Coordinates of C-alpha atoms in Angstrom, one line a residue:
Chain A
X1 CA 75.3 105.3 62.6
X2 CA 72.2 102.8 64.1
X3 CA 72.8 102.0 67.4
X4 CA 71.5 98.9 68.6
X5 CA 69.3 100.3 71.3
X6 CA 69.3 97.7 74.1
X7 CA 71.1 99.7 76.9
X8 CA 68.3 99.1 78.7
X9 CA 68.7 95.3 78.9
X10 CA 71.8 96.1 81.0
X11 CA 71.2 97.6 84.5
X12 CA 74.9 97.6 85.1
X13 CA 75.1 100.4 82.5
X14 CA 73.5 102.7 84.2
X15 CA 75.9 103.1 87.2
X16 CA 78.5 105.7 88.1
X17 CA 82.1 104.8 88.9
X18 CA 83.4 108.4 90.4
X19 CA 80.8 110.3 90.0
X20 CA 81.0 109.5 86.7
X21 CA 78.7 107.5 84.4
X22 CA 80.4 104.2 83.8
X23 CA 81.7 103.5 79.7
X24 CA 82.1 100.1 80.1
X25 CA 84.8 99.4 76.9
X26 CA 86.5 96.3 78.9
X27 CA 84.4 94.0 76.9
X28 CA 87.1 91.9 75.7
X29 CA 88.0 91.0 79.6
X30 CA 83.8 90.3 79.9
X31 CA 80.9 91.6 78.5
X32 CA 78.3 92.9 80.5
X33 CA 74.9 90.7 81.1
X34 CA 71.6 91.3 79.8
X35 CA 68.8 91.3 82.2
X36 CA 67.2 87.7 80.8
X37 CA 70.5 86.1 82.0
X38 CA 70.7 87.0 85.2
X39 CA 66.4 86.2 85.6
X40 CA 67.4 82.5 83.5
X41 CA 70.1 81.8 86.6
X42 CA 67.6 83.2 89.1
X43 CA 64.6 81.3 87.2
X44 CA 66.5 78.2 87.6
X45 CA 67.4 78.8 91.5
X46 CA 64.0 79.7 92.2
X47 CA 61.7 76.8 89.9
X48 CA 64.3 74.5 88.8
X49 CA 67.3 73.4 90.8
X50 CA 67.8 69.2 91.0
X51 CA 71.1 67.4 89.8
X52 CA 70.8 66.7 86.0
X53 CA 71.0 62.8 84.8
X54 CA 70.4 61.4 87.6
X55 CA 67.2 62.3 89.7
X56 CA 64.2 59.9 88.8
X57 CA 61.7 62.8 90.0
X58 CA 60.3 65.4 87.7
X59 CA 62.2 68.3 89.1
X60 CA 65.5 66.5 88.1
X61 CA 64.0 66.0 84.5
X62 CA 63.0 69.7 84.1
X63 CA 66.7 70.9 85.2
X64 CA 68.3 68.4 82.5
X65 CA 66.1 69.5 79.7
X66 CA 66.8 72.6 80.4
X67 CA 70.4 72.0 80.4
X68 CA 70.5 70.0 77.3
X69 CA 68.5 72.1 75.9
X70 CA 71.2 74.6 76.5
X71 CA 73.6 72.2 74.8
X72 CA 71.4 72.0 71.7
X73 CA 71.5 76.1 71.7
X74 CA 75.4 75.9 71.6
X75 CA 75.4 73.6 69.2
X76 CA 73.3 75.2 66.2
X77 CA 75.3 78.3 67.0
X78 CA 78.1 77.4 65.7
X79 CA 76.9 74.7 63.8
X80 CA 78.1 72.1 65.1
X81 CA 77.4 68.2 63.7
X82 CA 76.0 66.4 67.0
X83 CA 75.2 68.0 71.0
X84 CA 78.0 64.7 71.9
X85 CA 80.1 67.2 70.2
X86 CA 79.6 70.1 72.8
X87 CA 81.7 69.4 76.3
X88 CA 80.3 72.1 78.7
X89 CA 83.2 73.0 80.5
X90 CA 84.1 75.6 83.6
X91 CA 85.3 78.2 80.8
X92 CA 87.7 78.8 77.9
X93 CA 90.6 78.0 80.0
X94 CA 89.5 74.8 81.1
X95 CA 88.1 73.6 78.2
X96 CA 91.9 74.4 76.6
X97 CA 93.2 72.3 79.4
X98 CA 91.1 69.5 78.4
X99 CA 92.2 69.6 75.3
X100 CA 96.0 69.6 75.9
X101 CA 95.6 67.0 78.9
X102 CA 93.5 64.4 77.2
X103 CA 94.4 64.7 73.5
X104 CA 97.8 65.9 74.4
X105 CA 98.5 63.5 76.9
X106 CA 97.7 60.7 74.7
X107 CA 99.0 61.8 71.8
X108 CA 102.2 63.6 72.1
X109 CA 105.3 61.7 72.4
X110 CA 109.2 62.9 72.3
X111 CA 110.4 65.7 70.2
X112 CA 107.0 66.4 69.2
X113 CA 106.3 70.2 68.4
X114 CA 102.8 71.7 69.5
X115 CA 102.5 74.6 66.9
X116 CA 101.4 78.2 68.7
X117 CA 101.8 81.9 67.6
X118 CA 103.0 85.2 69.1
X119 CA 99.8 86.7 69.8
X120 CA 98.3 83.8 71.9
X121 CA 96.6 84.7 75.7
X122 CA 98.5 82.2 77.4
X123 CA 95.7 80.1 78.1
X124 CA 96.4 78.8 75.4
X125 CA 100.1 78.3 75.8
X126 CA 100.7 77.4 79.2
X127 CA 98.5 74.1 79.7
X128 CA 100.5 72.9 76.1
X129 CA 104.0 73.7 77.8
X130 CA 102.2 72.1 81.2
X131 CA 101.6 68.6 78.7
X132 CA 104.8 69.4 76.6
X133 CA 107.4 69.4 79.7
X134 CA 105.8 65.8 80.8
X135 CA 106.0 64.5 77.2
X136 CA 109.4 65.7 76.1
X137 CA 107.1 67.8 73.6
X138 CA 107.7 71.7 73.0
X139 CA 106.0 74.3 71.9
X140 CA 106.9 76.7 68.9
X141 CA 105.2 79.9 68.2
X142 CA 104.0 81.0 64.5
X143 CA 105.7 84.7 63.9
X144 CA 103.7 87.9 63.4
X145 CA 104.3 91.1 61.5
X146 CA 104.2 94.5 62.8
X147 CA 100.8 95.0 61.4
X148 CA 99.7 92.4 64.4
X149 CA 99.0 89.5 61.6
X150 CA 100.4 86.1 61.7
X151 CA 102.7 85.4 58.9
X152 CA 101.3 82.5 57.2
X153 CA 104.3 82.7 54.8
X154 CA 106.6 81.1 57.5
X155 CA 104.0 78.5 57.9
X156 CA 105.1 75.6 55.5
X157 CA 108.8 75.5 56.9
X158 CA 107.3 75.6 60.7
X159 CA 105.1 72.6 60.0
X160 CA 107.6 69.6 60.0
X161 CA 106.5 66.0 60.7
X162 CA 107.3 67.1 64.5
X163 CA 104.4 69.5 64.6
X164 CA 100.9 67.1 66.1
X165 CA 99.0 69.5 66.5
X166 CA 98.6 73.5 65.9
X167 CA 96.8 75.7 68.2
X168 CA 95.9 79.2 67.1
X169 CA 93.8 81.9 68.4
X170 CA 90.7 82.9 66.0
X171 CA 90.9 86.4 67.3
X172 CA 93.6 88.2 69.2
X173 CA 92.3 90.0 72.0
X174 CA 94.9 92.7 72.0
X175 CA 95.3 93.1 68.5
X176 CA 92.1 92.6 67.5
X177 CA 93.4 90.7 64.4
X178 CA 91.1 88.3 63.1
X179 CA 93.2 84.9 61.9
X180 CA 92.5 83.7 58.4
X181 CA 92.1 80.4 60.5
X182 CA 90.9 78.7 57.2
X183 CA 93.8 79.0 55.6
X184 CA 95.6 77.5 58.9
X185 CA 93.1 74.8 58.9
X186 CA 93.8 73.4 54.9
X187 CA 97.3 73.6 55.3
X188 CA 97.0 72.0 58.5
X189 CA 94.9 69.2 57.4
X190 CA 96.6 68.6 54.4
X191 CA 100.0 66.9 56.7
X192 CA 96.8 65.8 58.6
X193 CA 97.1 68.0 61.8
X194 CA 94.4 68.6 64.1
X195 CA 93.7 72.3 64.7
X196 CA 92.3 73.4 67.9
X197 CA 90.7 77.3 68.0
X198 CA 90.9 79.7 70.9
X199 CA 87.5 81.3 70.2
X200 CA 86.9 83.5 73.6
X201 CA 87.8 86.6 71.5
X202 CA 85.3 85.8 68.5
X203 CA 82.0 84.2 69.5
X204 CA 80.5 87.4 70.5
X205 CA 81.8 89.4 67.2
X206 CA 82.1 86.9 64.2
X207 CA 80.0 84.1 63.2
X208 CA 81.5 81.2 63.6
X209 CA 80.6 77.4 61.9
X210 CA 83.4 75.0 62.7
X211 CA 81.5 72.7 60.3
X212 CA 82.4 74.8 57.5
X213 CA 85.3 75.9 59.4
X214 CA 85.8 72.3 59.5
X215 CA 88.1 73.1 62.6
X216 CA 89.0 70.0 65.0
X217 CA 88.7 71.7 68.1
X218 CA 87.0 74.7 69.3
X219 CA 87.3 76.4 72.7
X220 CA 85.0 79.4 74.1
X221 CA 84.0 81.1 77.2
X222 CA 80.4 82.0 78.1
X223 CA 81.4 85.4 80.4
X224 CA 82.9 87.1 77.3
X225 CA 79.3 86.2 75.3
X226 CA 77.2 88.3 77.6
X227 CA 76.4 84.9 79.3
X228 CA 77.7 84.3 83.1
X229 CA 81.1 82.7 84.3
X230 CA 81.6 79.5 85.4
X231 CA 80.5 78.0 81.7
X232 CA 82.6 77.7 78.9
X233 CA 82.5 75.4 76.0
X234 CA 85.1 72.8 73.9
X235 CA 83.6 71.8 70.8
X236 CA 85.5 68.6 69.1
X237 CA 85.0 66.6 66.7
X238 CA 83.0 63.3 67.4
X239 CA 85.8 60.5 66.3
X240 CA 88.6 62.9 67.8
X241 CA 86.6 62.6 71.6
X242 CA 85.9 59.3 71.2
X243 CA 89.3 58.2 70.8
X244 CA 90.3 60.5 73.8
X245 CA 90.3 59.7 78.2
X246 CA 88.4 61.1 79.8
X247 CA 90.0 64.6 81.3
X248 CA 88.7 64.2 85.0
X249 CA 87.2 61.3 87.0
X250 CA 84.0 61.8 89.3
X251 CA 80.2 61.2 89.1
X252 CA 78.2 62.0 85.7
X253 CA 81.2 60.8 83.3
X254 CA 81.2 56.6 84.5
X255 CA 79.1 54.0 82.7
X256 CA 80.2 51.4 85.5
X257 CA 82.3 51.3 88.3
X258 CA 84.2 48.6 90.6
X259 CA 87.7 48.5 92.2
X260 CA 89.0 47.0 89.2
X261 CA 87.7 49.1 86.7
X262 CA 85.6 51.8 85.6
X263 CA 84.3 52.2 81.9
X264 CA 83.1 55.7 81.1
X265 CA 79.9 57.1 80.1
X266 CA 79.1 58.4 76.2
X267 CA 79.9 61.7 75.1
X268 CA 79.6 64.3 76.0
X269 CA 79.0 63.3 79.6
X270 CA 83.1 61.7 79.2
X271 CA 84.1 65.1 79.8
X272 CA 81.4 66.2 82.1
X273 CA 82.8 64.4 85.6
X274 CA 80.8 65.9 88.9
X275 CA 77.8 68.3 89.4
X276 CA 78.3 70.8 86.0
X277 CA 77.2 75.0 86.7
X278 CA 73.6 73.9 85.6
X279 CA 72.3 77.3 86.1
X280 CA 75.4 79.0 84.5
X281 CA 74.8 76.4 81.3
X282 CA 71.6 77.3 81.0
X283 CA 71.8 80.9 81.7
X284 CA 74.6 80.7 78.4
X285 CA 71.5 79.3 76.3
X286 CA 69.7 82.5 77.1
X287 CA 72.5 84.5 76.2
X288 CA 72.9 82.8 72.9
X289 CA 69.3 83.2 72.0
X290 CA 70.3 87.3 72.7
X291 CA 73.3 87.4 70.5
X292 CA 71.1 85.4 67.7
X293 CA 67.8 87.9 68.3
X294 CA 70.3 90.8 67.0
X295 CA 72.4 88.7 64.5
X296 CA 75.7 88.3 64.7
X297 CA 75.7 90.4 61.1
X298 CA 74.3 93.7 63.5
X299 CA 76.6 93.4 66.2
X300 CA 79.8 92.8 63.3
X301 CA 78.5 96.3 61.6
X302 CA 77.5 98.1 64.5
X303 CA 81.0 97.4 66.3
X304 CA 83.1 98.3 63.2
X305 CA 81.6 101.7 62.9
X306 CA 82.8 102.1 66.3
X307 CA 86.3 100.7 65.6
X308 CA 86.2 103.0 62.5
X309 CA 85.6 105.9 64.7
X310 CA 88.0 104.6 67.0
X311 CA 90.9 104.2 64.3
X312 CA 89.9 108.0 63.1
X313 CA 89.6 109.3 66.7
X314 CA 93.5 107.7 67.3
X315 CA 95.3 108.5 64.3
X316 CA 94.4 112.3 64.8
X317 CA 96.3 112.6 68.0
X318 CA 100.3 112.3 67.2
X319 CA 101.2 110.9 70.0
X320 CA 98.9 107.6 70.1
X321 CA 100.6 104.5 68.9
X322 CA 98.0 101.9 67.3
X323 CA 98.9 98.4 68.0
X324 CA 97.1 96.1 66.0
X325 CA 97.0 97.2 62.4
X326 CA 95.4 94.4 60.2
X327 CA 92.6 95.3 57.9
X328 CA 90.6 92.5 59.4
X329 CA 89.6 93.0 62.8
X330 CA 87.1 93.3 65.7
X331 CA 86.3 96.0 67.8
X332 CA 89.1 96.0 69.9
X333 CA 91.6 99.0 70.1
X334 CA 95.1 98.9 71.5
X335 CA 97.3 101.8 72.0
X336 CA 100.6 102.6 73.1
X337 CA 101.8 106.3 74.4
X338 CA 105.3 106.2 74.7
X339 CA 107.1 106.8 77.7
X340 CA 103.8 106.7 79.6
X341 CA 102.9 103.5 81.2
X342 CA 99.5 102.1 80.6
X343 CA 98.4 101.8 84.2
X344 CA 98.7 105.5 84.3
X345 CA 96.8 105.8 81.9
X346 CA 94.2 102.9 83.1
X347 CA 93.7 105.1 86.2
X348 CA 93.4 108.3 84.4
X349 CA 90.6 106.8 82.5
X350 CA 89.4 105.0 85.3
X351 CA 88.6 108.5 87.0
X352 CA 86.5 109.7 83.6
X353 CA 84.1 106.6 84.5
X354 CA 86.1 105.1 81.1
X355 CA 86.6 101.0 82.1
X356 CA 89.6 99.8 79.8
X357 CA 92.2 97.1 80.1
X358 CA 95.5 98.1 80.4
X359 CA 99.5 96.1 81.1
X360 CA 100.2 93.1 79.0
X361 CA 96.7 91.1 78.4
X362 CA 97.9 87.8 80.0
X363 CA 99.9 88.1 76.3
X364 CA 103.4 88.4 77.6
X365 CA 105.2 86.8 74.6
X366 CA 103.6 89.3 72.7
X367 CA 104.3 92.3 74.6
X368 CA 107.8 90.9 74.5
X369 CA 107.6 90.5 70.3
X370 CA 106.1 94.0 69.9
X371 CA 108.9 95.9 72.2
X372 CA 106.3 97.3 74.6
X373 CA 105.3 96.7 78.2
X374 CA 101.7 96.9 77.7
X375 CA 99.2 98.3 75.8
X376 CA 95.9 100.5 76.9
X377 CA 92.9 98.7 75.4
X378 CA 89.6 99.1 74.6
X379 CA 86.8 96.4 73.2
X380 CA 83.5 97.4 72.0
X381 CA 80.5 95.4 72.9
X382 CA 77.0 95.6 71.0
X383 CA 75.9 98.5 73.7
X384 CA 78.8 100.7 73.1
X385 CA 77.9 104.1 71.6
X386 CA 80.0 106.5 69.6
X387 CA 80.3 109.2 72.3
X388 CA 81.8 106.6 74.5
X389 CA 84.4 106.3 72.1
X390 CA 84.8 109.6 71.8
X391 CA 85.1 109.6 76.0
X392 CA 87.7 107.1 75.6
X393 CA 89.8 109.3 73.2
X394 CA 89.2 112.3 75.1
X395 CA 90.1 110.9 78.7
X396 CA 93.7 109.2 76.2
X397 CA 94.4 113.0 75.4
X398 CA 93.9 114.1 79.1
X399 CA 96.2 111.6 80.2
X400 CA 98.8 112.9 77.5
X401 CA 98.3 116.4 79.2
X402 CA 99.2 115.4 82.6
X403 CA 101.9 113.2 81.8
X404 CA 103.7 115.7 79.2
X405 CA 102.9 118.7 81.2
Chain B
X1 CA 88.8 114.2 103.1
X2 CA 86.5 111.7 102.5
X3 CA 86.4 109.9 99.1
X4 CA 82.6 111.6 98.2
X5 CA 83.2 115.0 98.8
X6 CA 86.7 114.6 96.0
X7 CA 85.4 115.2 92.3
X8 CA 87.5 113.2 89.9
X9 CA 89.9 115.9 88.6
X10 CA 91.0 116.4 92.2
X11 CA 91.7 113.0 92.9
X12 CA 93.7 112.4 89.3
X13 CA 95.8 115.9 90.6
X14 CA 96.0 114.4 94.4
X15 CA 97.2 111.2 93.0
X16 CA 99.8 111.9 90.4
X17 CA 101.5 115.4 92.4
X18 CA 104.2 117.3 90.3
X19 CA 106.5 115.8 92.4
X20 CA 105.9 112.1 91.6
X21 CA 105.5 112.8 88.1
X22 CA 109.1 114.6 88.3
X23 CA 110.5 111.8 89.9
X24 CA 109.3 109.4 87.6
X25 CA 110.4 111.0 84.4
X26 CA 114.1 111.7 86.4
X27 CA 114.1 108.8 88.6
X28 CA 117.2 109.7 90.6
X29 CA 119.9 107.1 91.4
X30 CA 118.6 105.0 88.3
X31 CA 122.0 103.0 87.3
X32 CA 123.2 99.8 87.7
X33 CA 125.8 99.3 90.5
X34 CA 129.1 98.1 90.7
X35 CA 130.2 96.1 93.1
X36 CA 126.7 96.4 95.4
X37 CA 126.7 94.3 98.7
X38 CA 122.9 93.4 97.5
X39 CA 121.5 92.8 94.1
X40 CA 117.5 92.2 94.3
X41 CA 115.1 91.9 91.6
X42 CA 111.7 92.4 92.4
X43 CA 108.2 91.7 89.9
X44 CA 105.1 92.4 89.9
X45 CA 103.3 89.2 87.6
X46 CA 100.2 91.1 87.6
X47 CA 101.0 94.4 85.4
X48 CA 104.4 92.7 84.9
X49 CA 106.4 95.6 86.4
X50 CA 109.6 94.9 87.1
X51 CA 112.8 96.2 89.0
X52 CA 116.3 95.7 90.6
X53 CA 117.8 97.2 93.8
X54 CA 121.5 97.7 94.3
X55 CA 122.7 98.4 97.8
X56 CA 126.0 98.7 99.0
X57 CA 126.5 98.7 102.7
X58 CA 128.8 99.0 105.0
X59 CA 129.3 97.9 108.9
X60 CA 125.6 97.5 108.2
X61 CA 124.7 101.3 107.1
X62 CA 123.7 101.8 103.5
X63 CA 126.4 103.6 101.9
X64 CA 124.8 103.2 98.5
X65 CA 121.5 102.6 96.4
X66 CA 120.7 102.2 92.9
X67 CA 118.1 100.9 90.6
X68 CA 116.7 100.3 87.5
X69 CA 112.8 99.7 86.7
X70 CA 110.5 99.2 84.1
X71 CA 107.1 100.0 85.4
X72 CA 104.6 103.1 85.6
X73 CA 105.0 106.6 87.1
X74 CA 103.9 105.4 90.7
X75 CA 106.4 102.7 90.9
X76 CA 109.2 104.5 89.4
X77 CA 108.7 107.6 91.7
X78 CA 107.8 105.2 94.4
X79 CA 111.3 103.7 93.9
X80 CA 113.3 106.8 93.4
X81 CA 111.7 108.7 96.2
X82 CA 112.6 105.5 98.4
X83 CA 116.1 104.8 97.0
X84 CA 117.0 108.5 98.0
X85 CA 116.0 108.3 101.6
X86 CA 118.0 105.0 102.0
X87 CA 121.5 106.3 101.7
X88 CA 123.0 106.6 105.4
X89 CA 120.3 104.7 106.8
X90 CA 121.2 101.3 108.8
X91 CA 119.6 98.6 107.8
X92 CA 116.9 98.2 110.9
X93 CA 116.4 101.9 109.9
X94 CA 115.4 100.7 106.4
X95 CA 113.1 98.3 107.0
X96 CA 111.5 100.3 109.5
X97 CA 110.9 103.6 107.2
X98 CA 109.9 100.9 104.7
X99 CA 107.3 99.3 107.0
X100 CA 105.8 102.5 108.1
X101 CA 104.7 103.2 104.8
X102 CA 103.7 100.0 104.3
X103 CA 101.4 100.8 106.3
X104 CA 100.2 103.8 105.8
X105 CA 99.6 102.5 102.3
X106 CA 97.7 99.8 103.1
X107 CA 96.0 102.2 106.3
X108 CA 96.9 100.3 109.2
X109 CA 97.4 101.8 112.6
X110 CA 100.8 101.7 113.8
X111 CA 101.6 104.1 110.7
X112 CA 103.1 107.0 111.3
X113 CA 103.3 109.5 108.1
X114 CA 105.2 112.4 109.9
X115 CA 108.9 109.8 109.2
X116 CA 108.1 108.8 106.0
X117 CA 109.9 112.3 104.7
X118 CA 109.1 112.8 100.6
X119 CA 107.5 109.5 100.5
X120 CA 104.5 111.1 102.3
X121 CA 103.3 112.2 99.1
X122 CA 102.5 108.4 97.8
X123 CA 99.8 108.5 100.5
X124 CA 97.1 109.1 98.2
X125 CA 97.9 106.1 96.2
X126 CA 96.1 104.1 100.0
X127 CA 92.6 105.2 97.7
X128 CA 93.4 104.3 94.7
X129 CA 93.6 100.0 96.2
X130 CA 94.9 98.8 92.5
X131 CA 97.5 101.0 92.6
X132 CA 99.4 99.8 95.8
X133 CA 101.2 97.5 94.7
X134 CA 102.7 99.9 92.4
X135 CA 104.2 102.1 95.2
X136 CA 105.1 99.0 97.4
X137 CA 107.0 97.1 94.6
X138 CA 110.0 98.7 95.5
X139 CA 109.7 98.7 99.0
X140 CA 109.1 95.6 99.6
X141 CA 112.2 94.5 96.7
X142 CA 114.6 96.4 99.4
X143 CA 113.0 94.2 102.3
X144 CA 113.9 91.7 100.4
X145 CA 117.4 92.0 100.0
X146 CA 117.7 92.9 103.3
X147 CA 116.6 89.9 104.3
X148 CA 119.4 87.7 102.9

């Protein structure tokens, strides 16, 4: 197997957590950060910090075309139409929020259904029950089978006039599953139902093109990217954000204000009320221009050789439950011991110097759907090596020992 | 014993003694009650571990405790190690066994571990700082129902 050979990139990588050299395999929760992001926020601290859009001296025209140079970066990759179309939000979360306040707010009425599925994060259910519970709206989840894949079968009876919008995950982040979201998206848009993406899980492991995706929305965090936190992104459709308010009110997003009214600037600035994390939007630019350096075609093959050897690794030791089964998936492995909690196991790990999620995943519905409390997880990033997989086996097995003993 | 000189092994040994793994495969008084005088459930919305506390008391001495928890092998032992020292107690004697190892857990000086009977062995969990709201979970679930 080719490893990608940029450990180096990534002081963090080379620390001990117990005496023990850290195997960083929570990637899924955030990726670690190459050196050139953390010298782009630095860089723009030390030679570039002024306000964007507003300064009329130099320094304040370097820092905005930086940052919408940024914009441009996010924008080609995932191939988006127009920069309008790319709202720089605080994160993921947020830029959910935005999605559910402002579309949702205007466009759901009573008895309207928000269509979800079992295996969302509940970031991306809780701001549409938040909207939903205002509106007399609710929200029903799309089923899964025990493989951990969303049963598209039970899709055309769940799609009723009701159903405004539907509001699916692109990639699970405890099953790893990867959603055939195209599918979602035709038989969506043929009762002409905007679908909005929850793409934290997949911008750092799948290409993604919402023009060919021809998605509606599009949501993504920068921290799970190898960028910093602080940034995230909503990609929408141009007529979509036009037609929406504005999410928040401040500086930046006004064209004109008096007491009697305010009109609002053009996209994407709409979006974009107060000072944004310049330095954090920028740094995500630099972060992008890493993950396009290795191609996102690398990363896909280098991390399913490890969730191959992962797979192998788990199925040899009886007592290790996969969850997650589906053929089409990232690097992300789940298990489930039984009768052995997975914080035990977390700390076990923990003292091996192996960094792993463990409980429920902020995916409680799904815990709840799968009969389990929580799961012990790991996600690969690009500077995962096969012997740390094999550390994370290892250190499962040792917990099984002290535990069964 | 300072945390440097410990090599991981000892620690995971130090941490998870025989005894608190006993306990939490054979949690002891783990039913539901009937008739309790207190019913309290307690969560924790971080690892989502939950549990409830039955106590029965009487002229204000626990006569009685129960409960029944979904969580990991610290909070389960945590809770039957706890529940077991209850019975006979009054109820100022609770809460006071329960704040002195609340705060030995969390290290603050008014604790006092020579009290804390079986308990004593969670004490280890005070270096592990994720972890202590495993072993408190019950605890502070009995404080609560205590409190009504």
């Amino acid at each position: 197997m080719r490893d990608l050979n940029l450990r180096d990139q990534f002081p963090i990588l080379s620390a001990k957590v117990h005496g023990k050299p850290l195997v960083y395999l929570d990637n899924a929760a955030t990726t670690q950060k190459p050196l050139r992001v953390l010298k782009a926020i630095h860089n723009y601290y030390e030679r570039l910090n002024s306000n964007v859009h507003r300064g009329i001296h130099q320094l304040s025209q370097f820092a905005t075309d930086a940052y919408e140079e940024s914009r441009e970066k996010v924008r080609s990759f995932i191939n988006a139409g127009k920069p309008e179309e790319i709202i720089f939000t605080r994160g993921c979360t947020e830029a959910i929020n935005l999605v559910a306040r402002s579309w949702g707010g205007k466009n759901l009425g009573p008895g309207d259904v928000v269509l979800l599925s079992e295996m969302e994060h509940h970031s991306n259910i809780v701001p549409w029950q938040l909207v939903c519970e205002e509106r007399g709206a609710s929200v029903k989840p799309i089923p899964i089978s025990d493989s951990g894949e969303l049963d598209l079968s039970a899709l055309p009876s769940l799609i009723t006039d009701k159903v405004k919008l539907i509001s699916v995950t692109h990639v699970s982040n405890v099953l790893g599953t990867i959603n055939p979201v195209e599918k979602i998206i035709s038989l969506a848009h043929a009762r002409r139902i905007p679908v909005h993406l929850d793409g934290a899980q997949a911008v750092a492991h799948v290409p993604t093109d919402v023009r060919s995706l021809d998605v509606d929305f599009y949501s993504f965090s920068g921290h799970k990217m190898y960028g910093p936190t602080g940034i995230g992104v909503l990609y929408g459709k141009e007529a979509l954000l036009e037609s929406m308010p504005p999410y928040q009110g401040g500086g930046e997003m006004i064209e004109r204000v008096t007491f009697e009214k305010t009109t609002f600037d053009e996209l994407p600035r709409k979006f974009e009320a107060g000072t944004p994390p310049i330095a954090d939007a920028i740094a995500l630019g630099t972060a992008i221009d890493f993950l396009v350096e290795i191609g996102l075609a690398n990363i896909q093959s280098h991390e399913a050789e490890l969730l191959k050897l992962a797979t192998q690794l788990v199925a040899n030791v009886p007592e290790l439950k996969l969850v997650g089964t589906s053929r089409d998936k990232i690097g992300i492995v789940s298990v489930h011991i039984p009768e052995i909690h997975s914080h035990d196991i977390g700390t076990v790990l923990d003292l091996e110097g192996v960094a792993v999620r463990t409980g429920h995943h902020c995916c409680m519905p799904l815990m709840a759907r799968l009969g389990i409390t929580g799961t012990t997880r790991a996600s690969f990033g690009v500077y995962n090596t096969q012997s740390e997989v094999e550390k994370f086996v290892s250190g499962l097995k040792k917990a099984i020992e002290l535990f069964r003993r | 014993m300072t945390r440097t000189q410990t090599t991981p092994s000892d620690d995971i040994s130090e941490l998870y003694q025989e005894t608190i793994i006993e306990h939490s495969r054979n949690p002891r008084n783990y039913a539901a009650m009937d008739e309790p005088s207190l019913v309290q459930e307690g969560y924790n919305p971080l690892c989502g571990d939950s549990i409830t506390i039955y106590l029965k008391l009487e002229n204000n001495v626990i006569r009685d405790a129960s409960f029944q928890a979904a969580g990991c092998a610290i909070s389960r032992a945590a809770a039957s190690l706890l529940i077991e020292q209850l019975k006979g107690l009054t109820a100022e004697a609770a809460k006071k066994l329960i704040e002195n190892y609340r705060n030995t857990l969390l290290q603050n000086e008014e604790s006092n571990t020579c009290d804390l009977g079986d308990l004593v062995l969670l004490q280890n969990v005070r270096r592990f700082p994720v972890r202590i709201k495993c072993a408190l979970l019950a605890g502070n679930t009995v404080l609560k129902a205590l409190q009504k």
